[in-house]
Coordinates of C-alpha atoms in Angstrom, one line a residue:
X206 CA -81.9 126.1 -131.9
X207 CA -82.9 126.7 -128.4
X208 CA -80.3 126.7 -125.4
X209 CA -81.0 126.3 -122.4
X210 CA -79.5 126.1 -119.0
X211 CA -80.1 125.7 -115.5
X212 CA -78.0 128.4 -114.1
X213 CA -79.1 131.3 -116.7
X214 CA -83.0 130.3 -116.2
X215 CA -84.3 133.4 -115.0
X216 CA -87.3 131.6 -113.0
X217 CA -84.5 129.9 -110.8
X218 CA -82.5 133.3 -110.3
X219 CA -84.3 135.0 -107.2
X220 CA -82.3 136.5 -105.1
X221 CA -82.7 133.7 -102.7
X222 CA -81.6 131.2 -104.7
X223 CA -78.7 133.2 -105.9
X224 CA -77.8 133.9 -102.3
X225 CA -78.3 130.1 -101.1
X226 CA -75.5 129.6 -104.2
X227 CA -73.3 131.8 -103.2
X228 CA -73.1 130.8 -99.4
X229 CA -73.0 127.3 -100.5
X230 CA -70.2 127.8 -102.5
X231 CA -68.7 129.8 -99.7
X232 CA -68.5 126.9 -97.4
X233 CA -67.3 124.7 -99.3
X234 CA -64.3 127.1 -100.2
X235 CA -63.7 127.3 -96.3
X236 CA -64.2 123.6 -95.7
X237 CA -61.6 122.6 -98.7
X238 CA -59.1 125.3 -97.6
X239 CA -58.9 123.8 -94.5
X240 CA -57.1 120.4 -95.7
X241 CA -55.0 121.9 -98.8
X242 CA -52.0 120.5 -99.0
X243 CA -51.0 119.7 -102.6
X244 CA -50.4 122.9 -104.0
X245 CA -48.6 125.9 -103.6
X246 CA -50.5 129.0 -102.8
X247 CA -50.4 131.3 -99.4
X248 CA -54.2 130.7 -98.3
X249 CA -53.1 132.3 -95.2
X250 CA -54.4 136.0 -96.6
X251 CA -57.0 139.0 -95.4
X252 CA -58.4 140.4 -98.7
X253 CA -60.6 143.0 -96.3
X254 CA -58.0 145.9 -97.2
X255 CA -58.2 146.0 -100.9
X256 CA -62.0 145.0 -100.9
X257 CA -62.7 148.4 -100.7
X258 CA -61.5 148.3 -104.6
X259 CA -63.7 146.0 -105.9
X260 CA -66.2 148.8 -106.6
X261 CA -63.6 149.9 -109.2
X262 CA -63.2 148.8 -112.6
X263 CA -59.0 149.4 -112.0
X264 CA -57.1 148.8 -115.7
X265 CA -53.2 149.1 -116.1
X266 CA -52.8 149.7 -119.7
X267 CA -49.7 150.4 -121.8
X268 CA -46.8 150.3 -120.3
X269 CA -46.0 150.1 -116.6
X270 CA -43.8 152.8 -116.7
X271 CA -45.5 155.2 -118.8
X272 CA -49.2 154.8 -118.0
X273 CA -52.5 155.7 -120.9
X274 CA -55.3 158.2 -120.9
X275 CA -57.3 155.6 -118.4
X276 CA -57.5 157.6 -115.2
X277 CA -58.6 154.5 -112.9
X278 CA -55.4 153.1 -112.7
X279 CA -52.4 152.0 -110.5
X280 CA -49.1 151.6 -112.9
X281 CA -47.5 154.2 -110.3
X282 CA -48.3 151.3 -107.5
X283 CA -46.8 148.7 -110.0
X284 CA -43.6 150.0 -110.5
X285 CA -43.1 150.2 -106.8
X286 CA -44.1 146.6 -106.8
X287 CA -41.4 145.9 -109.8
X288 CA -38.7 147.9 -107.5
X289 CA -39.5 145.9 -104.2
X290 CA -38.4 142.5 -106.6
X291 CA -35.6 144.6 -108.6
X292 CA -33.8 144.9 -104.6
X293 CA -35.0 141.7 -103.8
X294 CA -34.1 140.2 -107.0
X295 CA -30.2 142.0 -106.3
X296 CA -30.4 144.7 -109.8
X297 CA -27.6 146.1 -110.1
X298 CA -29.1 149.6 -111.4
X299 CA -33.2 149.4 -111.1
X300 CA -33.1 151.9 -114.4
X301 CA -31.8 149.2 -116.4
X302 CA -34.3 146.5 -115.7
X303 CA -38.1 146.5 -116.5
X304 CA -40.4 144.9 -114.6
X305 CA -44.8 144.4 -114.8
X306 CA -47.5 142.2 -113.2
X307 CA -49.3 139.7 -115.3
X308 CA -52.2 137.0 -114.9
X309 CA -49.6 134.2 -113.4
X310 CA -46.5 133.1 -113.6
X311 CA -47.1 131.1 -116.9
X312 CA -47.4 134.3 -118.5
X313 CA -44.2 135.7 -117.0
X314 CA -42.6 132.7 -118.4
X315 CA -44.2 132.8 -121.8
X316 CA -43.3 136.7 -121.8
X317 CA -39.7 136.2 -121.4
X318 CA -39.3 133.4 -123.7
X319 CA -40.8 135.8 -125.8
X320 CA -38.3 138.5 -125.5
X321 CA -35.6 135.9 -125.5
X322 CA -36.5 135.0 -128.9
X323 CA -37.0 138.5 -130.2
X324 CA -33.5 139.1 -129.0
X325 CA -31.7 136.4 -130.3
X326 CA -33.7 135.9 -133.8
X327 CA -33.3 131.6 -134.2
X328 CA -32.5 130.3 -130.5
X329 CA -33.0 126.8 -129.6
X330 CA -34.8 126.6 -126.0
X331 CA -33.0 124.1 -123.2
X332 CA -35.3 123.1 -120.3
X333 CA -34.9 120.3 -117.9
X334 CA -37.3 117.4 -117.8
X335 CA -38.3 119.0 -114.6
X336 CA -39.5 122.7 -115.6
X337 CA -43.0 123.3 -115.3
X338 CA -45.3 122.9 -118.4
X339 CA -45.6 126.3 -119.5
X340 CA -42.5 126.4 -120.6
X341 CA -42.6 123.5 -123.4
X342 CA -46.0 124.8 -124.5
X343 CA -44.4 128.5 -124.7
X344 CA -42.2 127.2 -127.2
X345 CA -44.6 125.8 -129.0
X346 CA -46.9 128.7 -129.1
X347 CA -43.6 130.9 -129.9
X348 CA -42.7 128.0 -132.3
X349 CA -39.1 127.7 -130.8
X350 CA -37.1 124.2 -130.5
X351 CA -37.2 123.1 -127.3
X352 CA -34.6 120.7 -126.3
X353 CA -34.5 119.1 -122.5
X354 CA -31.5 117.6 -120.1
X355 CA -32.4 115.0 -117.6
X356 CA -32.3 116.5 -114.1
X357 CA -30.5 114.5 -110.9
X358 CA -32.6 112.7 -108.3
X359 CA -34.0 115.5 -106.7
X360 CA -35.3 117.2 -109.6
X361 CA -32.3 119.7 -109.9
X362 CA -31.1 120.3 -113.6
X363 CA -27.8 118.0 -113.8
X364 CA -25.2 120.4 -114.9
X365 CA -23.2 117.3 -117.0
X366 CA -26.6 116.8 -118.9
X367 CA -26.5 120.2 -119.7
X368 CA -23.2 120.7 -121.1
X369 CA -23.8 117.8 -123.5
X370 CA -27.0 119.7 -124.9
X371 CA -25.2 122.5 -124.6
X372 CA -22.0 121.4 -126.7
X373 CA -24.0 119.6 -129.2
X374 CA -25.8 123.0 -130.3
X375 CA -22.9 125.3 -130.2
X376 CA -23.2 127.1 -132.8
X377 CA -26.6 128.2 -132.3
X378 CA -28.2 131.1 -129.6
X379 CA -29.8 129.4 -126.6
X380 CA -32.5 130.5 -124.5
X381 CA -31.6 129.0 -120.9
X382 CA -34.8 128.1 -118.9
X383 CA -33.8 127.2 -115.3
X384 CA -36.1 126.3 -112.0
X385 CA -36.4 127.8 -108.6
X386 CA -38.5 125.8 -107.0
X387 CA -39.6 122.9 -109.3
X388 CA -43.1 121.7 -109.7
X389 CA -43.4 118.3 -108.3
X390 CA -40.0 118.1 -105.7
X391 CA -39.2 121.6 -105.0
X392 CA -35.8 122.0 -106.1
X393 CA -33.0 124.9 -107.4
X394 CA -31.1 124.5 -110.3
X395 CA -27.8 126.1 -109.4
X396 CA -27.9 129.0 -111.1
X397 CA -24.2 130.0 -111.1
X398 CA -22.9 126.3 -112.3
X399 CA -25.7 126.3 -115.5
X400 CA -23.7 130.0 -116.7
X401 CA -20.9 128.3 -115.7
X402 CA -21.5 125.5 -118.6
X403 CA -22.5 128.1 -121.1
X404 CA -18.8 129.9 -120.4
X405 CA -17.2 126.8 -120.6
X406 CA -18.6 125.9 -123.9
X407 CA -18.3 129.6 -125.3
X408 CA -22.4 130.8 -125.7
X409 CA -21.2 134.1 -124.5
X410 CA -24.1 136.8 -123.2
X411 CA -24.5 137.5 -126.6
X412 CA -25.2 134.9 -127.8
X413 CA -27.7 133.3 -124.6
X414 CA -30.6 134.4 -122.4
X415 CA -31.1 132.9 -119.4
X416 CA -34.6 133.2 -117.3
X417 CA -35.4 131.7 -113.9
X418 CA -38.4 130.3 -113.3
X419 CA -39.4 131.5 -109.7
X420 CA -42.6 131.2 -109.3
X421 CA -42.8 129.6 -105.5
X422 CA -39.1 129.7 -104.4
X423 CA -37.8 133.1 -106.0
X424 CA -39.8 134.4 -103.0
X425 CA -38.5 132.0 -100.3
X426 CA -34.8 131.7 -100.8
X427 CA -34.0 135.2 -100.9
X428 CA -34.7 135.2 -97.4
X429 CA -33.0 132.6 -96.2
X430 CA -29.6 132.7 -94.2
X431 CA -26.3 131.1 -95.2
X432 CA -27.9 129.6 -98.6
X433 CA -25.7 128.2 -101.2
X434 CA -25.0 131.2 -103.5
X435 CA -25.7 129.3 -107.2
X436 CA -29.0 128.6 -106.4
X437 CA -29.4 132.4 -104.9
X438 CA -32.2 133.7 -107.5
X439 CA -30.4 136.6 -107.9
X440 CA -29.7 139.0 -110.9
X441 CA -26.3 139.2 -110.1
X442 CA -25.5 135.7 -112.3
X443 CA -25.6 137.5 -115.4
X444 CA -29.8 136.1 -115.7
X445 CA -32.0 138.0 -118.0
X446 CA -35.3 137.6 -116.3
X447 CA -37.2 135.9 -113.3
X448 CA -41.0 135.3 -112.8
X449 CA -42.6 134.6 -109.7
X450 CA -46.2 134.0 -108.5
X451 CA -48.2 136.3 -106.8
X452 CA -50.9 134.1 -105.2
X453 CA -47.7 131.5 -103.9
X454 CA -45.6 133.0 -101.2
X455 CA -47.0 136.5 -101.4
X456 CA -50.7 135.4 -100.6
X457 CA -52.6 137.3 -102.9
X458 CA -56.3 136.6 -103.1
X459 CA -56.6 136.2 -107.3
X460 CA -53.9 134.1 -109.7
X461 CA -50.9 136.9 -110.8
X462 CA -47.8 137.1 -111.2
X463 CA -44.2 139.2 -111.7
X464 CA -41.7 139.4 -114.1
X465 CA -38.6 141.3 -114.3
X466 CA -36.4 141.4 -117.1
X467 CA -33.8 143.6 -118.3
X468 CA -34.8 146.5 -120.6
X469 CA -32.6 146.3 -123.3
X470 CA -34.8 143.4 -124.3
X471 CA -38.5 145.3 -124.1
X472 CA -37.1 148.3 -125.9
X473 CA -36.5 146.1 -128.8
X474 CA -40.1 144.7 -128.9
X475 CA -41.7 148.3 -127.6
X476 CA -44.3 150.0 -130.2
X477 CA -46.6 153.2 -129.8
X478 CA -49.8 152.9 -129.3
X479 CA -51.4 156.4 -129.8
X480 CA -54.7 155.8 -128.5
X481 CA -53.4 154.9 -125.6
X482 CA -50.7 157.2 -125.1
X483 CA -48.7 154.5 -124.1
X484 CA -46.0 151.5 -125.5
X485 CA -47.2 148.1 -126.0
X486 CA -44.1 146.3 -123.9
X487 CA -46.9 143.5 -122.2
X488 CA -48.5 140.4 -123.6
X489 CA -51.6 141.5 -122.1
X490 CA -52.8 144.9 -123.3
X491 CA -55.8 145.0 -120.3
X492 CA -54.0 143.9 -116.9
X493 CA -55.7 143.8 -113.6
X494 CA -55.3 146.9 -111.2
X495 CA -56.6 144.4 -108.9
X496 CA -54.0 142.1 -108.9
X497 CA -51.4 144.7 -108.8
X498 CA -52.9 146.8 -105.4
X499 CA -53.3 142.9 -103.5
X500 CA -49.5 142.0 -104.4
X501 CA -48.5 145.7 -103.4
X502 CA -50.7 145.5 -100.0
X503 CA -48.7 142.2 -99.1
X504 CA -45.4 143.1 -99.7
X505 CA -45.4 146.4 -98.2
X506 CA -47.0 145.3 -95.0
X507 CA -45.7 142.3 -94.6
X508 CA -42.1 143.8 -95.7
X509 CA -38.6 141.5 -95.4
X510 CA -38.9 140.7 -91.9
X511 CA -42.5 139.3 -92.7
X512 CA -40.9 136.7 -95.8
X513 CA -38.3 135.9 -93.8
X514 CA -40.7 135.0 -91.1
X515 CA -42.6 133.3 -93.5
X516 CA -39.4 131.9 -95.3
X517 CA -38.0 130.3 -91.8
X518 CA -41.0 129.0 -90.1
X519 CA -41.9 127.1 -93.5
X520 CA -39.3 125.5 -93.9
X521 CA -38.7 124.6 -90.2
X522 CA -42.4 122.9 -90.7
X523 CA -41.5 121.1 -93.7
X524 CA -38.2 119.6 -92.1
X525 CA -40.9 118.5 -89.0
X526 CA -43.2 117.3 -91.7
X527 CA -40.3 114.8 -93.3
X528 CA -38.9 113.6 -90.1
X529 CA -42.7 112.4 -88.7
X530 CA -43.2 110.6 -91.8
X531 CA -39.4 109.0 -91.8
X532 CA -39.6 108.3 -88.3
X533 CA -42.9 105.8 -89.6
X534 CA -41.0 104.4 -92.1
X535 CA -41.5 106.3 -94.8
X536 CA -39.6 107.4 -97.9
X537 CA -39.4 110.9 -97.8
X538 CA -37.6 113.4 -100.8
X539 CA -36.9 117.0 -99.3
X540 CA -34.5 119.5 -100.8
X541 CA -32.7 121.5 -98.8
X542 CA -34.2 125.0 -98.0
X543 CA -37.5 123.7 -99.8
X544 CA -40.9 123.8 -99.0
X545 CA -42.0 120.3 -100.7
X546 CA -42.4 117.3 -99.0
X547 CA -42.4 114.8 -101.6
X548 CA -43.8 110.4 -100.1
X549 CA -45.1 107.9 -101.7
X550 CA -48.5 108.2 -103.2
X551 CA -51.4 107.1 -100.6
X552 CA -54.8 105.8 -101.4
X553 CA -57.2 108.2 -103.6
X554 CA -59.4 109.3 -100.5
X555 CA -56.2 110.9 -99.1
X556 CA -55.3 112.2 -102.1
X557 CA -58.7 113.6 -102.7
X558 CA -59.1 115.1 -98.8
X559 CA -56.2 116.4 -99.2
X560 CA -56.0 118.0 -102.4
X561 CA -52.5 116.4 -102.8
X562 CA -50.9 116.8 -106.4
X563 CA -49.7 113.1 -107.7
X564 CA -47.0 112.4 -110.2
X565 CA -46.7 108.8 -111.1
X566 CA -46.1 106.9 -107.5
X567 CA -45.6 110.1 -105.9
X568 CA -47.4 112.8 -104.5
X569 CA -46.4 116.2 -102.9
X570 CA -47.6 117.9 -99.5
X571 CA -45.8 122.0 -99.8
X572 CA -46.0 123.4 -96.5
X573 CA -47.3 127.2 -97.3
X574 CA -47.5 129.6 -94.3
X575 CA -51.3 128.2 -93.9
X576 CA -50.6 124.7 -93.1
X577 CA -50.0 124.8 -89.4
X578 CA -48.9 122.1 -87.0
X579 CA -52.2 120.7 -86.2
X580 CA -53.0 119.5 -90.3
X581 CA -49.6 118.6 -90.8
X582 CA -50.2 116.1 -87.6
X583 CA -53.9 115.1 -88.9
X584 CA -52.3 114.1 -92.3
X585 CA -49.6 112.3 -91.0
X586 CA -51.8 110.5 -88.6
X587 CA -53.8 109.6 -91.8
X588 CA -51.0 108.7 -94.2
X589 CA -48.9 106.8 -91.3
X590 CA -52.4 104.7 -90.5
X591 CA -52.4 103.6 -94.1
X592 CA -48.6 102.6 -94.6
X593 CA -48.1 99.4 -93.3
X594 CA -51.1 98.2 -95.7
X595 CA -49.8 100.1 -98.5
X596 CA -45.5 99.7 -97.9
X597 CA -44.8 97.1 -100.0
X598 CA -46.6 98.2 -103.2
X599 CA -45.3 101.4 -103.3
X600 CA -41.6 102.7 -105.6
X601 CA -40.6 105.9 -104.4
X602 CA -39.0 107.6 -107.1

């Protein structure tokens, strides 16, 4: 049977036609960045310094920390992109955590609930009904029970719901996932008051592993002045590992992501891989040399002044964001210290325009360090124009 497609027919692939492709698709990239709103990634990047790479097949095999036979390779870059999180992250001892950079933060997440249930053999998995979808489908590819708590109003895990899932499965190992940052409204589970619930109800360290889900807000809060310390995404709560996005806060110009765990749970999954002259700690035995060296150019230019920068001006926009819609009348859900402006849905060619993300009757607007004051005003203008018409069929919720 014959195939045949458009874009593979070699009598349509001249170079002008591939060119004419390629700038078309170009700007059409730079028309739709310039009303993103809906989702959570840092457009507000130069990839010029890296590009210099891209003539480079770059390949971090093996393990992070011990390296392969591969010569075009940065692992010695990644683990100073693993200790940049480890002190941001507050590690105790850097030599006692482990850290890598994967495809995103989904695999981060998978990869920890991975090690969780390697370390605690039959564990049952609690979630809130406002943890982001990889982590119910990494229980079922890991073919752990997953068991969830409602969360409160703004999306926080409710720490009463959690002691009742908690005390009804006792007796078992649990595997904690918790939120920094959630999906759709942007908030923190308090970090310290979830451990506290597993204390109360005896799951002692042994018997629990608790990872944080970080992948916008584990790089926001951290820089952020007089914040509440539970929801601090911090190691210092007794936390096994965190996971954070690369291409969110850090504004890097491919999908990645970080995890750092402790290493008494990779030693126990670790295996030699002689070919390689390395350990096979990751889920990914091929990881991107690319992704690493763009994270790495971010954080060590940018630095902590630059996230706090970024950290600050965000939020001050998003707070500026909420009041202009209030102050027309609209319902408006912001956490505190968040990014995620959360209003009543408005019609589809404003959700389409602006690339919004919708959830039931709401939809989301995150104010990322490329969404300035002049789109935040054009949006508003838009939205605000619409809401009389639209007021009284809308449920806020």
């Amino acid at each position: 049977m014959k195939i045949t497609c458009d874009i593979l027919d070699t009598r349509l692939s001249t170079p002008a036609v591939i060119n004419a492709t390629l700038d078309k698709l170009s700007n059409k990239f730079a028309d739709r960045r310039a009303k993103h709103l809906g989702y959570p990634y840092n457009l507000d990047f130069d990839a010029w310094p890296i590009s210099q790479f891209g003539k480079f097949f770059i390949n971090n095999l093996g393990d992070p920390y011990v390296g392969s036979h591969y010569a075009t390779e940065v692992c010695g870059v990644e683990r100073e992109v693993v200790d940049w999180f480890a002190r941001v992250w507050e590690c105790a001892d850097p030599e006692e955590y482990w850290g890598a950079v994967g495809a995103s933060g989904t695999e981060g997440n998978l990869w920890a609930l991975y090690l969780a249930r390697e370390t605690l053999g039959n564990p049952v998995l609690i979630h809130s009904t406002e943890a982001h979808y990889s982590v119910p489908k990494a229980a079922k590819i890991l073919r752990v029970e997953a068991l969830t708590c409602e969360a409160d109003h703004t999306g926080a895990i409710c720490p009463d719901a959690l002691r009742e899932v908690v005390q009804a499965n006792r007796h078992r190992c649990v595997i904690l996932a918790l939120t920094c940052g959630t999906t759709m409204k942007g908030a923190h589970d308090d970090i310290a008051s979830c451990i506290s619930v597993l204390d109360q109800v005896g799951i002692d360290p042994s018997r629990r592993f608790v990872h944080v889900d970080g992948a916008l807000n584990a790089m926001v809060l951290p820089f952020v002045d007089g914040l509440p310390s539970g929801i601090r995404p911090s190691f210092r709560h007794g936390i096994d590992s965190m996971s954070t996005s690369g291409h969110k806060m850090i504004g890097t110009p491919m999908p990645c992501g970080v995890l750092v765990v402790r290493r008494e749970h990779v030693r126990r999954v670790a295996s030699t891989v002689s070919y390689l002259r390395s350990d096979d700690t990751t889920l990914m035995g091929s990881r991107n040399g690319h992704a690493v060296l763009a994270i790495w150019n971010r954080l060590t230019r940018l630095g902590i002044a630059g996230f706090r920068h970024f950290a600050r001006t965000c939020i001050e926009r998003a707070d500026g964001f909420a009041g202009a819609l209030r102050s027309a009348s609209v319902p408006v859900l912001l956490n505190p210290c968040s990014l995620t402006v959360v209003f009543p849905k408005p019609s589809e060619r404003l959700v389409n325009e602006y690339q919004l993300a919708c959830h039931g009757n709401c939809a989301h607007a995150i104010v990322m360090p490329n969404v300035k004051a002049d789109l935040i005003d054009r949006f508003v203008g838009d939205y605000t124009a619409e809401w009389p018409c639209n007021s009284r069929q809308k449920v806020f919720s």
